[in-house]
């Protein structure tokens, strides 16, 4: 069995019967949709035409939403249906970022992910999905594509069909007859200022994932625009950004927690400096403090935070969210052990020969700290709905940012504990070097080197020349790189501390732009 859909755009009349039948059959809450009809208008008055495109989950053969889910709440059945289990979902919203088709939303009543599930409860009793039964023009055909005698197989055999975003490699199983690029490609039309039946909402704000305010009768502005533009979207579901300030904040605190140990472990391993017990104890404690904030941010960003332990107890190992959680856990355990060792040595509770354990801890800690710093790059790579995050420079950038934050901590720590001269000197060298490298990566990666896809290029433009330009240039580049470099060149402890504060604040602003800008680009 291999279930799929064919939607015939040639015969669809845009009546929304499928959308309403789906809402009624699946009790979809107000303001959210599992399927909807997108309207696209083309031409110039009076020679205009309106096209419809029914949009929903594609039940991909290679579904990225399943791969990224840390607890197998999103899963693929043996009959090809991509199903979800609201009872299992922790509300991490990673599947919303992974789906390149905006098919998933967060159920505002349950706080869990939901989407078209092919009316699997009906299919199991031999019935067709509700949208298929209700369609007055039989424009939606559902069935087993492995059965050569099924209607869907016969239609697929005789009609030329297209799918949405085939370049994503997800192998969608929703095939459109008469699907055209303008309707299928979400960035083929400009973001509308207004829509038929609905206001345009600010998608970067908090709220349910595809919520829109209904404004009955507000058609005037849409009609005026029809005469001016050759192509425009006049009706669509508007999706809000699933991730907000918590994600950039987590990137900063994680960089601080892991960077402190990366800096220390590399320095000890390369014999660049020695670290006394007081410094070691303080550094481990500060790293643990930032790791605690990182964990809290991750947990409280879940829509169902009380279920967070499921990542550990029922892990889905293909997800980098799961791998990341275990990396952070291992990192946290080892940091705690190291902190206890150094503190007990410092207080004389342990004999001095215990200090020999430090060499082994160093070898174990370095890969864990690097893993904790860079795993987010692999998580972001699984978020197939955000092309900008698919950058091959990201692991290196996260490593450099973490090392920069680690060295920044030691520059500030100098005023609290007395660092050895080589440690102080190396902290400044590494801070300056990593700031320069990070600046180069940021400018090359986001501004100068062409992006691999049009969607990534659009998101990058949104970041450096659009809505997030202020965060990017004044926050990320000037405050986060230029000012710290200038302060360090001035010398003195006050200037060094200002440099550290600016670098941390600047990193947050840059991450904010990097996380938010791709979420502005529509996927449907
Ligand atoms: Fe459906 Fe999106 Fe998952 Fe594909 S990636 S199966 S369209 S939810």
Short mmCIF file of C-alpha atoms and ligand atoms in Angstrom, two decimals:
data_model
loop_
_atom_site.label_atom_id
_atom_site.label_comp_id
_atom_site.label_asym_id
_atom_site.label_seq_id
_atom_site.Cartn_x
_atom_site.Cartn_y
_atom_site.Cartn_z
CA UNK A 1 0.00 0.00 0.00
CA UNK A 2 1.22 3.49 -0.78
CA UNK A 3 -1.40 6.19 -0.32
CA UNK A 4 -1.18 9.46 -2.22
CA UNK A 5 -3.34 12.31 -3.50
CA UNK A 6 -3.97 13.78 -6.92
CA UNK A 7 -5.48 17.28 -6.96
CA UNK A 8 -6.84 18.51 -10.23
CA UNK A 9 -6.34 22.28 -10.48
CA UNK A 10 -8.10 22.20 -13.86
CA UNK A 11 -11.44 21.28 -12.30
CA UNK A 12 -11.11 22.82 -8.79
CA UNK A 13 -13.61 25.66 -8.34
CA UNK A 14 -12.11 27.00 -5.07
CA UNK A 15 -15.28 26.40 -3.05
CA UNK A 16 -13.43 25.55 0.22
CA UNK A 17 -15.69 22.53 0.79
CA UNK A 18 -12.57 20.39 1.37
CA UNK A 19 -11.21 22.85 3.97
CA UNK A 20 -14.47 22.94 5.90
CA UNK A 21 -15.08 19.17 5.66
CA UNK A 22 -11.58 18.59 7.02
CA UNK A 23 -12.18 21.00 9.91
CA UNK A 24 -15.46 19.34 10.78
CA UNK A 25 -14.22 15.74 10.41
CA UNK A 26 -11.04 16.30 12.42
CA UNK A 27 -12.38 18.95 14.82
CA UNK A 28 -9.67 21.38 13.75
CA UNK A 29 -9.73 24.41 16.12
CA UNK A 30 -10.63 27.91 14.93
CA UNK A 31 -7.78 29.76 13.26
CA UNK A 32 -5.92 26.60 12.17
CA UNK A 33 -6.17 24.54 8.99
CA UNK A 34 -5.08 21.12 7.82
CA UNK A 35 -5.94 21.97 4.24
CA UNK A 36 -6.81 25.24 2.59
CA UNK A 37 -7.30 26.74 -0.87
CA UNK A 38 -4.72 29.24 -2.03
CA UNK A 39 -5.93 31.84 -4.53
CA UNK A 40 -3.57 33.26 -7.14
CA UNK A 41 -4.65 35.95 -9.59
CA UNK A 42 -2.85 36.67 -12.83
CA UNK A 43 -3.28 39.05 -15.73
CA UNK A 44 -4.18 42.70 -16.13
CA UNK A 45 -7.71 44.07 -15.97
CA UNK A 46 -9.95 43.14 -17.78
CA UNK A 47 -7.97 40.09 -18.88
CA UNK A 48 -7.52 38.43 -15.48
CA UNK A 49 -7.85 34.91 -14.18
CA UNK A 50 -7.92 33.29 -10.77
CA UNK A 51 -6.29 29.94 -10.00
CA UNK A 52 -6.87 27.70 -7.01
CA UNK A 53 -4.51 25.37 -5.32
CA UNK A 54 -5.53 23.04 -2.52
CA UNK A 55 -2.63 22.90 -0.08
CA UNK A 56 -1.92 20.32 2.65
CA UNK A 57 0.54 17.67 3.84
CA UNK A 58 2.10 15.87 0.89
CA UNK A 59 2.61 12.60 2.82
CA UNK A 60 6.17 12.68 1.56
CA UNK A 61 7.94 9.39 0.88
CA UNK A 62 11.01 10.90 2.54
CA UNK A 63 9.44 13.10 5.24
CA UNK A 64 11.81 15.49 7.03
CA UNK A 65 9.16 16.11 9.72
CA UNK A 66 9.51 12.45 10.79
CA UNK A 67 13.31 12.58 10.85
CA UNK A 68 13.50 15.69 13.04
CA UNK A 69 10.85 14.64 15.59
CA UNK A 70 12.73 13.74 18.80
CA UNK A 71 10.01 11.47 20.21
CA UNK A 72 8.47 9.76 17.12
CA UNK A 73 5.24 11.73 17.53
CA UNK A 74 5.39 12.31 13.77
CA UNK A 75 5.76 8.96 12.01
CA UNK A 76 5.30 7.22 8.70
CA UNK A 77 2.92 4.28 8.52
CA UNK A 78 3.56 1.20 6.41
CA UNK A 79 0.79 2.36 4.02
CA UNK A 80 2.70 5.60 3.31
CA UNK A 81 0.51 7.91 5.40
CA UNK A 82 2.50 10.39 7.50
CA UNK A 83 0.63 10.31 10.79
CA UNK A 84 1.05 12.14 14.11
CA UNK A 85 0.42 11.20 17.71
CA UNK A 86 -0.70 14.17 19.78
CA UNK A 87 -0.37 12.13 22.98
CA UNK A 88 3.33 11.67 22.34
CA UNK A 89 4.15 15.20 21.04
CA UNK A 90 6.18 17.52 23.31
CA UNK A 91 5.46 20.63 21.22
CA UNK A 92 9.07 21.40 20.24
CA UNK A 93 7.89 22.79 16.86
CA UNK A 94 10.88 21.29 15.05
CA UNK A 95 8.57 19.53 12.56
CA UNK A 96 7.10 22.95 11.63
CA UNK A 97 10.62 24.04 10.69
CA UNK A 98 11.35 20.78 8.86
CA UNK A 99 8.28 20.72 6.62
CA UNK A 100 9.07 22.72 3.45
CA UNK A 101 5.34 23.00 2.72
CA UNK A 102 3.93 24.66 5.87
CA UNK A 103 1.67 21.69 6.37
CA UNK A 104 1.98 21.51 10.17
CA UNK A 105 0.50 23.77 12.85
CA UNK A 106 0.37 23.75 16.63
CA UNK A 107 -3.07 22.87 17.90
CA UNK A 108 -3.88 25.84 20.18
CA UNK A 109 -6.00 23.63 22.47
CA UNK A 110 -3.56 20.74 22.86
CA UNK A 111 -0.21 22.50 22.38
CA UNK A 112 0.84 19.69 20.06
CA UNK A 113 1.66 19.45 16.35
CA UNK A 114 -1.12 18.48 13.95
CA UNK A 115 -1.68 18.29 10.19
CA UNK A 116 -3.56 16.38 7.49
CA UNK A 117 -3.33 12.70 8.40
CA UNK A 118 -5.14 11.44 5.34
CA UNK A 119 -8.22 10.86 7.54
CA UNK A 120 -6.50 7.62 8.55
CA UNK A 121 -9.37 6.80 10.92
CA UNK A 122 -11.69 6.75 7.89
CA UNK A 123 -9.26 4.97 5.58
CA UNK A 124 -8.92 2.16 8.13
CA UNK A 125 -12.65 1.50 7.86
CA UNK A 126 -12.62 1.55 4.05
CA UNK A 127 -13.83 5.15 3.70
CA UNK A 128 -12.14 7.90 1.73
CA UNK A 129 -10.79 11.10 3.37
CA UNK A 130 -13.53 13.67 4.13
CA UNK A 131 -12.15 16.18 1.57
CA UNK A 132 -12.43 13.61 -1.23
CA UNK A 133 -16.05 12.76 -0.45
CA UNK A 134 -17.19 16.38 -0.18
CA UNK A 135 -15.49 17.80 -3.31
CA UNK A 136 -18.32 18.64 -5.77
CA UNK A 137 -16.07 18.43 -8.84
CA UNK A 138 -14.12 15.29 -7.85
CA UNK A 139 -10.93 17.32 -7.98
CA UNK A 140 -9.30 15.38 -5.11
CA UNK A 141 -8.44 11.76 -5.78
CA UNK A 142 -7.04 9.61 -2.99
CA UNK A 143 -5.91 6.02 -3.18
CA UNK A 144 -3.26 3.35 -3.27
CA UNK A 145 -0.60 4.19 -5.83
CA UNK A 146 0.77 0.63 -5.65
CA UNK A 147 -2.51 -0.75 -7.03
CA UNK A 148 -2.39 -0.39 -10.83
CA UNK A 149 -6.20 -0.58 -11.01
CA UNK A 150 -6.85 2.23 -8.51
CA UNK A 151 -8.24 5.49 -9.88
CA UNK A 152 -5.21 7.41 -8.65
CA UNK A 153 -2.83 5.09 -10.55
CA UNK A 154 -4.86 5.48 -13.72
CA UNK A 155 -4.93 9.29 -13.41
CA UNK A 156 -1.20 9.38 -12.69
CA UNK A 157 -0.64 7.16 -15.74
CA UNK A 158 -2.43 9.46 -18.16
CA UNK A 159 -2.06 13.01 -16.78
CA UNK A 160 1.08 15.11 -16.58
CA UNK A 161 1.50 16.11 -12.93
CA UNK A 162 3.75 18.30 -10.83
CA UNK A 163 4.65 18.40 -7.15
CA UNK A 164 5.65 21.24 -4.83
CA UNK A 165 9.39 21.86 -4.33
CA UNK A 166 10.73 18.62 -5.82
CA UNK A 167 14.28 19.97 -5.26
CA UNK A 168 13.88 19.40 -1.49
CA UNK A 169 14.18 15.64 -2.06
CA UNK A 170 11.15 14.88 0.12
CA UNK A 171 9.36 12.97 -2.69
CA UNK A 172 5.90 14.46 -2.14
CA UNK A 173 2.97 12.15 -2.87
CA UNK A 174 0.50 14.92 -3.59
CA UNK A 175 0.44 15.36 -7.36
CA UNK A 176 -1.17 18.38 -9.07
CA UNK A 177 -2.80 18.22 -12.48
CA UNK A 178 -2.32 21.64 -14.13
CA UNK A 179 -0.16 22.82 -11.25
CA UNK A 180 1.71 25.91 -12.36
CA UNK A 181 4.86 27.47 -10.97
CA UNK A 182 3.11 30.63 -9.82
CA UNK A 183 0.81 28.66 -7.51
CA UNK A 184 3.21 25.89 -6.50
CA UNK A 185 6.18 28.12 -5.72
CA UNK A 186 5.50 30.17 -2.56
CA UNK A 187 8.05 32.84 -3.46
CA UNK A 188 6.84 33.31 -7.05
CA UNK A 189 4.48 36.03 -5.80
CA UNK A 190 5.25 38.92 -3.48
CA UNK A 191 3.97 38.79 0.07
CA UNK A 192 0.53 40.45 -0.15
CA UNK A 193 -0.33 43.59 1.83
CA UNK A 194 -3.91 42.45 2.13
CA UNK A 195 -5.96 39.41 1.22
CA UNK A 196 -9.46 38.51 0.23
CA UNK A 197 -11.48 37.57 3.38
CA UNK A 198 -8.51 38.20 5.68
CA UNK A 199 -6.07 40.72 7.07
CA UNK A 200 -2.40 40.00 6.68
CA UNK A 201 -0.94 39.25 10.10
CA UNK A 202 2.60 39.85 11.34
CA UNK A 203 3.94 36.33 10.97
CA UNK A 204 6.93 36.95 13.26
CA UNK A 205 4.71 37.42 16.32
CA UNK A 206 3.78 34.70 18.79
CA UNK A 207 0.55 32.78 18.26
CA UNK A 208 -0.82 29.67 16.66
CA UNK A 209 0.97 28.67 13.53
CA UNK A 210 -1.56 29.45 10.85
CA UNK A 211 -3.90 31.91 12.32
CA UNK A 212 -5.67 34.64 10.39
CA UNK A 213 -8.25 37.20 11.32
CA UNK A 214 -11.36 37.06 9.22
CA UNK A 215 -12.60 40.37 7.81
CA UNK A 216 -15.79 39.56 5.91
CA UNK A 217 -16.51 41.87 3.02
CA UNK A 218 -13.07 43.46 2.92
CA UNK A 219 -12.53 42.87 -0.76
CA UNK A 220 -11.94 46.36 -2.02
CA UNK A 221 -8.22 46.58 -1.65
CA UNK A 222 -7.77 43.14 -3.20
CA UNK A 223 -9.76 44.23 -6.26
CA UNK A 224 -7.77 47.44 -6.64
CA UNK A 225 -4.50 45.53 -6.60
CA UNK A 226 -5.73 43.16 -9.29
CA UNK A 227 -5.55 45.91 -11.87
CA UNK A 228 -2.06 46.90 -10.87
CA UNK A 229 -0.23 43.59 -10.65
CA UNK A 230 0.37 40.80 -13.07
CA UNK A 231 0.52 38.09 -10.40
CA UNK A 232 -0.64 38.16 -6.81
CA UNK A 233 -1.71 35.90 -3.98
CA UNK A 234 -5.15 36.98 -2.80
CA UNK A 235 -5.89 34.23 -0.31
CA UNK A 236 -3.66 31.88 1.65
CA UNK A 237 -3.15 30.57 5.17
CA UNK A 238 -0.67 32.78 6.99
CA UNK A 239 1.78 30.97 9.19
CA UNK A 240 3.38 32.49 12.24
CA UNK A 241 7.04 31.87 13.06
CA UNK A 242 7.30 28.86 15.40
CA UNK A 243 10.61 29.85 17.06
CA UNK A 244 11.27 33.21 18.74
CA UNK A 245 13.72 34.87 21.16
CA UNK A 246 14.28 31.68 23.16
CA UNK A 247 16.20 30.07 20.29
CA UNK A 248 18.73 32.91 19.74
CA UNK A 249 19.08 33.20 23.52
CA UNK A 250 19.77 29.45 23.79
CA UNK A 251 22.42 29.76 21.07
CA UNK A 252 24.22 32.44 23.10
CA UNK A 253 24.06 30.69 26.48
CA UNK A 254 25.11 27.38 24.88
CA UNK A 255 28.05 29.11 23.19
CA UNK A 256 29.12 30.49 26.59
CA UNK A 257 28.74 27.15 28.40
CA UNK A 258 30.57 25.09 25.78
CA UNK A 259 33.06 27.81 24.79
CA UNK A 260 34.53 28.06 28.31
CA UNK A 261 35.50 24.38 28.17
CA UNK A 262 36.59 24.42 24.53
CA UNK A 263 38.98 27.27 25.35
CA UNK A 264 40.26 25.55 28.51
CA UNK A 265 40.61 22.07 27.03
CA UNK A 266 42.40 23.29 23.90
CA UNK A 267 44.74 25.47 25.96
CA UNK A 268 45.61 22.62 28.34
CA UNK A 269 45.94 20.09 25.50
CA UNK A 270 48.23 22.34 23.46
CA UNK A 271 50.15 23.29 26.60
CA UNK A 272 49.48 26.99 26.06
CA UNK A 273 48.79 27.78 29.71
CA UNK A 274 48.23 26.24 33.11
CA UNK A 275 44.99 26.69 35.00
CA UNK A 276 44.92 26.91 38.77
CA UNK A 277 42.23 25.21 40.85
CA UNK A 278 40.33 28.41 41.70
CA UNK A 279 40.08 29.37 38.02
CA UNK A 280 39.07 25.83 37.05
CA UNK A 281 36.40 25.70 39.75
CA UNK A 282 34.96 29.12 38.82
CA UNK A 283 34.99 28.34 35.08
CA UNK A 284 33.17 25.01 35.55
CA UNK A 285 30.59 26.71 37.75
CA UNK A 286 29.95 29.51 35.25
CA UNK A 287 29.74 26.99 32.41
CA UNK A 288 27.22 24.97 34.41
CA UNK A 289 25.23 28.13 35.12
CA UNK A 290 24.92 28.90 31.39
CA UNK A 291 24.16 25.27 30.63
CA UNK A 292 21.33 25.46 33.17
CA UNK A 293 19.90 28.53 31.41
CA UNK A 294 20.28 26.76 28.05
CA UNK A 295 18.32 23.77 29.33
CA UNK A 296 15.64 25.99 30.89
CA UNK A 297 15.22 27.90 27.61
CA UNK A 298 14.87 24.64 25.69
CA UNK A 299 12.32 23.22 28.12
CA UNK A 300 10.19 26.33 28.48
CA UNK A 301 10.08 26.86 24.72
CA UNK A 302 8.23 23.55 24.44
CA UNK A 303 4.46 23.86 24.06
CA UNK A 304 4.23 20.91 26.48
CA UNK A 305 7.20 21.44 28.83
CA UNK A 306 5.92 18.85 31.29
CA UNK A 307 6.68 16.20 28.65
CA UNK A 308 10.35 17.16 28.09
CA UNK A 309 11.73 13.98 29.70
CA UNK A 310 10.33 12.00 26.77
CA UNK A 311 13.33 13.14 24.70
CA UNK A 312 15.50 11.14 27.09
CA UNK A 313 13.09 8.30 27.86
CA UNK A 314 11.65 7.71 24.37
CA UNK A 315 14.37 9.02 22.05
CA UNK A 316 14.14 9.01 18.27
CA UNK A 317 17.80 8.76 17.33
CA UNK A 318 17.65 10.23 13.83
CA UNK A 319 16.69 13.59 15.30
CA UNK A 320 19.49 16.03 16.13
CA UNK A 321 17.23 17.38 18.86
CA UNK A 322 17.62 14.01 20.58
CA UNK A 323 21.34 13.76 19.88
CA UNK A 324 21.75 17.35 21.11
CA UNK A 325 19.86 16.63 24.33
CA UNK A 326 22.17 13.70 25.09
CA UNK A 327 25.26 15.74 24.18
CA UNK A 328 24.16 18.50 26.56
CA UNK A 329 23.42 15.94 29.24
CA UNK A 330 26.86 14.29 28.90
CA UNK A 331 28.50 17.70 28.84
CA UNK A 332 26.60 18.74 31.97
CA UNK A 333 27.50 15.57 33.88
CA UNK A 334 31.18 15.86 33.04
CA UNK A 335 31.26 19.59 33.89
CA UNK A 336 29.65 18.85 37.26
CA UNK A 337 32.22 16.16 37.95
CA UNK A 338 35.06 18.46 36.94
CA UNK A 339 33.72 21.30 39.07
CA UNK A 340 33.41 18.96 42.09
CA UNK A 341 36.94 17.65 41.56
CA UNK A 342 38.50 21.12 41.35
CA UNK A 343 36.47 22.48 44.25
CA UNK A 344 37.31 19.53 46.50
CA UNK A 345 40.97 19.80 45.51
CA UNK A 346 40.94 23.53 46.24
CA UNK A 347 39.29 23.01 49.64
CA UNK A 348 41.74 20.20 50.46
CA UNK A 349 38.95 17.61 50.72
CA UNK A 350 40.68 15.48 48.07
CA UNK A 351 44.34 14.46 48.02
CA UNK A 352 46.48 16.25 45.43
CA UNK A 353 47.10 13.06 43.40
CA UNK A 354 43.44 13.32 42.27
CA UNK A 355 44.59 16.20 40.06
CA UNK A 356 45.93 13.58 37.64
CA UNK A 357 42.31 12.81 36.67
CA UNK A 358 42.25 16.22 35.03
CA UNK A 359 44.20 14.99 31.98
CA UNK A 360 41.55 12.31 31.33
CA UNK A 361 38.72 14.74 31.92
CA UNK A 362 40.28 17.08 29.41
CA UNK A 363 40.36 14.39 26.72
CA UNK A 364 36.74 13.40 27.38
CA UNK A 365 35.47 16.95 27.70
CA UNK A 366 36.87 18.46 24.49
CA UNK A 367 34.71 16.43 22.03
CA UNK A 368 31.65 16.83 24.26
CA UNK A 369 32.08 20.60 24.48
CA UNK A 370 32.64 20.89 20.72
CA UNK A 371 29.61 18.62 20.11
CA UNK A 372 27.45 20.77 22.40
CA UNK A 373 28.59 23.90 20.54
CA UNK A 374 28.03 22.69 16.98
CA UNK A 375 25.20 20.13 17.04
CA UNK A 376 22.67 22.91 16.37
CA UNK A 377 24.12 23.20 12.85
CA UNK A 378 23.00 19.61 12.17
CA UNK A 379 19.63 20.24 13.78
CA UNK A 380 19.18 23.32 11.58
CA UNK A 381 20.23 21.24 8.56
CA UNK A 382 17.30 18.92 9.33
CA UNK A 383 14.97 21.94 9.26
CA UNK A 384 14.38 21.57 5.52
CA UNK A 385 11.78 24.32 5.51
CA UNK A 386 14.47 26.96 6.21
CA UNK A 387 17.01 27.00 3.40
CA UNK A 388 19.19 29.68 4.99
CA UNK A 389 19.98 27.34 7.89
CA UNK A 390 21.33 24.67 5.51
CA UNK A 391 24.72 26.39 5.39
CA UNK A 392 27.84 24.23 5.31
CA UNK A 393 29.65 27.06 7.15
CA UNK A 394 27.37 26.77 10.17
CA UNK A 395 29.28 24.09 12.18
CA UNK A 396 32.48 26.14 11.80
CA UNK A 397 30.67 29.37 12.66
CA UNK A 398 29.15 27.88 15.83
CA UNK A 399 32.56 26.54 16.87
CA UNK A 400 34.18 29.95 16.34
CA UNK A 401 31.36 31.73 18.19
CA UNK A 402 31.70 29.34 21.15
CA UNK A 403 35.47 29.80 21.30
CA UNK A 404 34.94 33.57 21.15
CA UNK A 405 32.45 33.43 24.05
CA UNK A 406 34.78 31.14 26.04
CA UNK A 407 37.73 33.49 25.66
CA UNK A 408 35.44 36.46 26.44
CA UNK A 409 34.58 34.84 29.78
CA UNK A 410 38.26 34.56 30.73
CA UNK A 411 38.89 38.21 29.85
CA UNK A 412 36.17 39.18 32.34
CA UNK A 413 37.17 36.53 34.90
CA UNK A 414 40.55 38.22 35.16
CA UNK A 415 38.99 40.84 37.43
CA UNK A 416 37.53 38.14 39.75
CA UNK A 417 40.26 35.48 40.03
CA UNK A 418 43.91 36.00 39.24
CA UNK A 419 44.64 34.30 35.94
CA UNK A 420 48.12 33.21 34.94
CA UNK A 421 49.75 35.62 32.49
CA UNK A 422 49.74 33.14 29.56
CA UNK A 423 46.03 32.38 30.16
CA UNK A 424 45.21 36.10 30.15
CA UNK A 425 47.25 36.69 27.00
CA UNK A 426 45.77 33.71 25.13
CA UNK A 427 42.23 34.74 26.11
CA UNK A 428 42.81 38.11 24.43
CA UNK A 429 44.49 36.58 21.35
CA UNK A 430 41.71 34.04 20.85
CA UNK A 431 39.01 36.65 21.45
CA UNK A 432 40.43 38.92 18.76
CA UNK A 433 41.12 36.06 16.35
CA UNK A 434 37.66 34.49 16.70
CA UNK A 435 35.95 37.88 16.36
CA UNK A 436 37.83 38.47 13.10
CA UNK A 437 37.05 34.96 11.77
CA UNK A 438 33.40 35.21 12.83
CA UNK A 439 33.12 38.60 11.11
CA UNK A 440 34.56 37.13 7.91
CA UNK A 441 32.23 34.09 8.04
CA UNK A 442 29.20 36.29 8.70
CA UNK A 443 29.92 38.67 5.84
CA UNK A 444 30.98 35.96 3.40
CA UNK A 445 28.23 33.51 4.32
CA UNK A 446 25.32 35.91 4.56
CA UNK A 447 26.19 38.82 2.28
CA UNK A 448 28.93 38.06 -0.25
CA UNK A 449 28.76 34.39 -1.32
CA UNK A 450 25.67 33.58 -3.43
CA UNK A 451 23.19 31.29 -1.69
CA UNK A 452 22.36 27.81 -2.94
CA UNK A 453 18.65 28.48 -3.44
CA UNK A 454 16.38 31.41 -4.19
CA UNK A 455 14.62 30.89 -0.85
CA UNK A 456 17.91 31.07 1.08
CA UNK A 457 18.90 34.20 -0.87
CA UNK A 458 15.54 35.80 -0.05
CA UNK A 459 15.95 34.98 3.65
CA UNK A 460 19.50 36.36 3.64
CA UNK A 461 18.19 39.56 2.03
CA UNK A 462 15.49 39.80 4.70
CA UNK A 463 18.28 39.51 7.27
CA UNK A 464 20.79 42.04 5.94
CA UNK A 465 18.59 44.40 3.93
CA UNK A 466 15.05 43.83 5.17
CA UNK A 467 13.14 43.59 8.42
CA UNK A 468 16.17 42.34 10.42
CA UNK A 469 18.82 44.65 8.93
CA UNK A 470 19.10 46.65 12.15
CA UNK A 471 19.73 43.49 14.20
CA UNK A 472 22.23 42.25 11.62
CA UNK A 473 24.30 45.39 10.95
CA UNK A 474 24.06 47.41 14.18
CA UNK A 475 23.66 44.43 16.49
CA UNK A 476 25.56 41.58 14.89
CA UNK A 477 28.28 43.39 12.95
CA UNK A 478 28.94 46.73 14.70
CA UNK A 479 28.06 45.92 18.32
CA UNK A 480 29.07 42.26 18.14
CA UNK A 481 32.35 42.57 16.21
CA UNK A 482 33.58 46.11 15.46
CA UNK A 483 33.06 47.64 18.91
CA UNK A 484 34.73 44.73 20.77
CA UNK A 485 37.71 44.82 18.39
CA UNK A 486 38.00 48.58 18.87
CA UNK A 487 37.75 48.29 22.69
CA UNK A 488 40.41 45.60 22.85
CA UNK A 489 42.73 47.72 20.73
CA UNK A 490 42.32 50.56 23.27
CA UNK A 491 43.57 48.31 26.09
CA UNK A 492 42.70 48.45 29.79
CA UNK A 493 40.38 46.37 31.92
CA UNK A 494 37.29 48.62 31.52
CA UNK A 495 37.54 48.59 27.71
CA UNK A 496 38.07 44.81 27.78
CA UNK A 497 34.94 44.29 29.87
CA UNK A 498 32.93 46.56 27.57
CA UNK A 499 34.23 44.48 24.64
CA UNK A 500 32.98 41.29 26.30
CA UNK A 501 29.50 42.68 27.02
CA UNK A 502 29.18 44.03 23.46
CA UNK A 503 30.31 40.73 21.94
CA UNK A 504 27.70 38.78 23.94
CA UNK A 505 24.90 41.26 23.16
CA UNK A 506 25.95 41.41 19.49
CA UNK A 507 25.89 37.64 19.22
CA UNK A 508 22.32 37.62 20.50
CA UNK A 509 21.26 40.25 17.93
CA UNK A 510 22.94 38.37 15.10
CA UNK A 511 21.34 35.06 16.14
CA UNK A 512 17.98 36.79 16.38
CA UNK A 513 18.25 37.94 12.76
CA UNK A 514 19.56 34.53 11.66
CA UNK A 515 16.77 32.61 13.39
CA UNK A 516 13.89 34.94 12.52
CA UNK A 517 14.63 35.99 8.90
CA UNK A 518 14.15 32.54 7.26
CA UNK A 519 10.86 32.15 9.12
CA UNK A 520 9.57 35.23 7.25
CA UNK A 521 9.79 33.44 3.91
CA UNK A 522 6.50 31.67 3.13
CA UNK A 523 6.52 27.94 2.47
CA UNK A 524 3.05 27.83 0.95
FE1 LIG B 1 3.65 16.31 5.25
FE2 LIG B 1 5.40 18.32 5.47
FE3 LIG B 1 5.91 15.97 6.66
FE4 LIG B 1 6.01 16.18 3.97
S1 LIG B 1 7.35 17.19 5.44
S2 LIG B 1 5.06 14.56 5.19
S3 LIG B 1 4.36 17.68 3.61
S4 LIG B 1 4.23 17.40 7.12
#
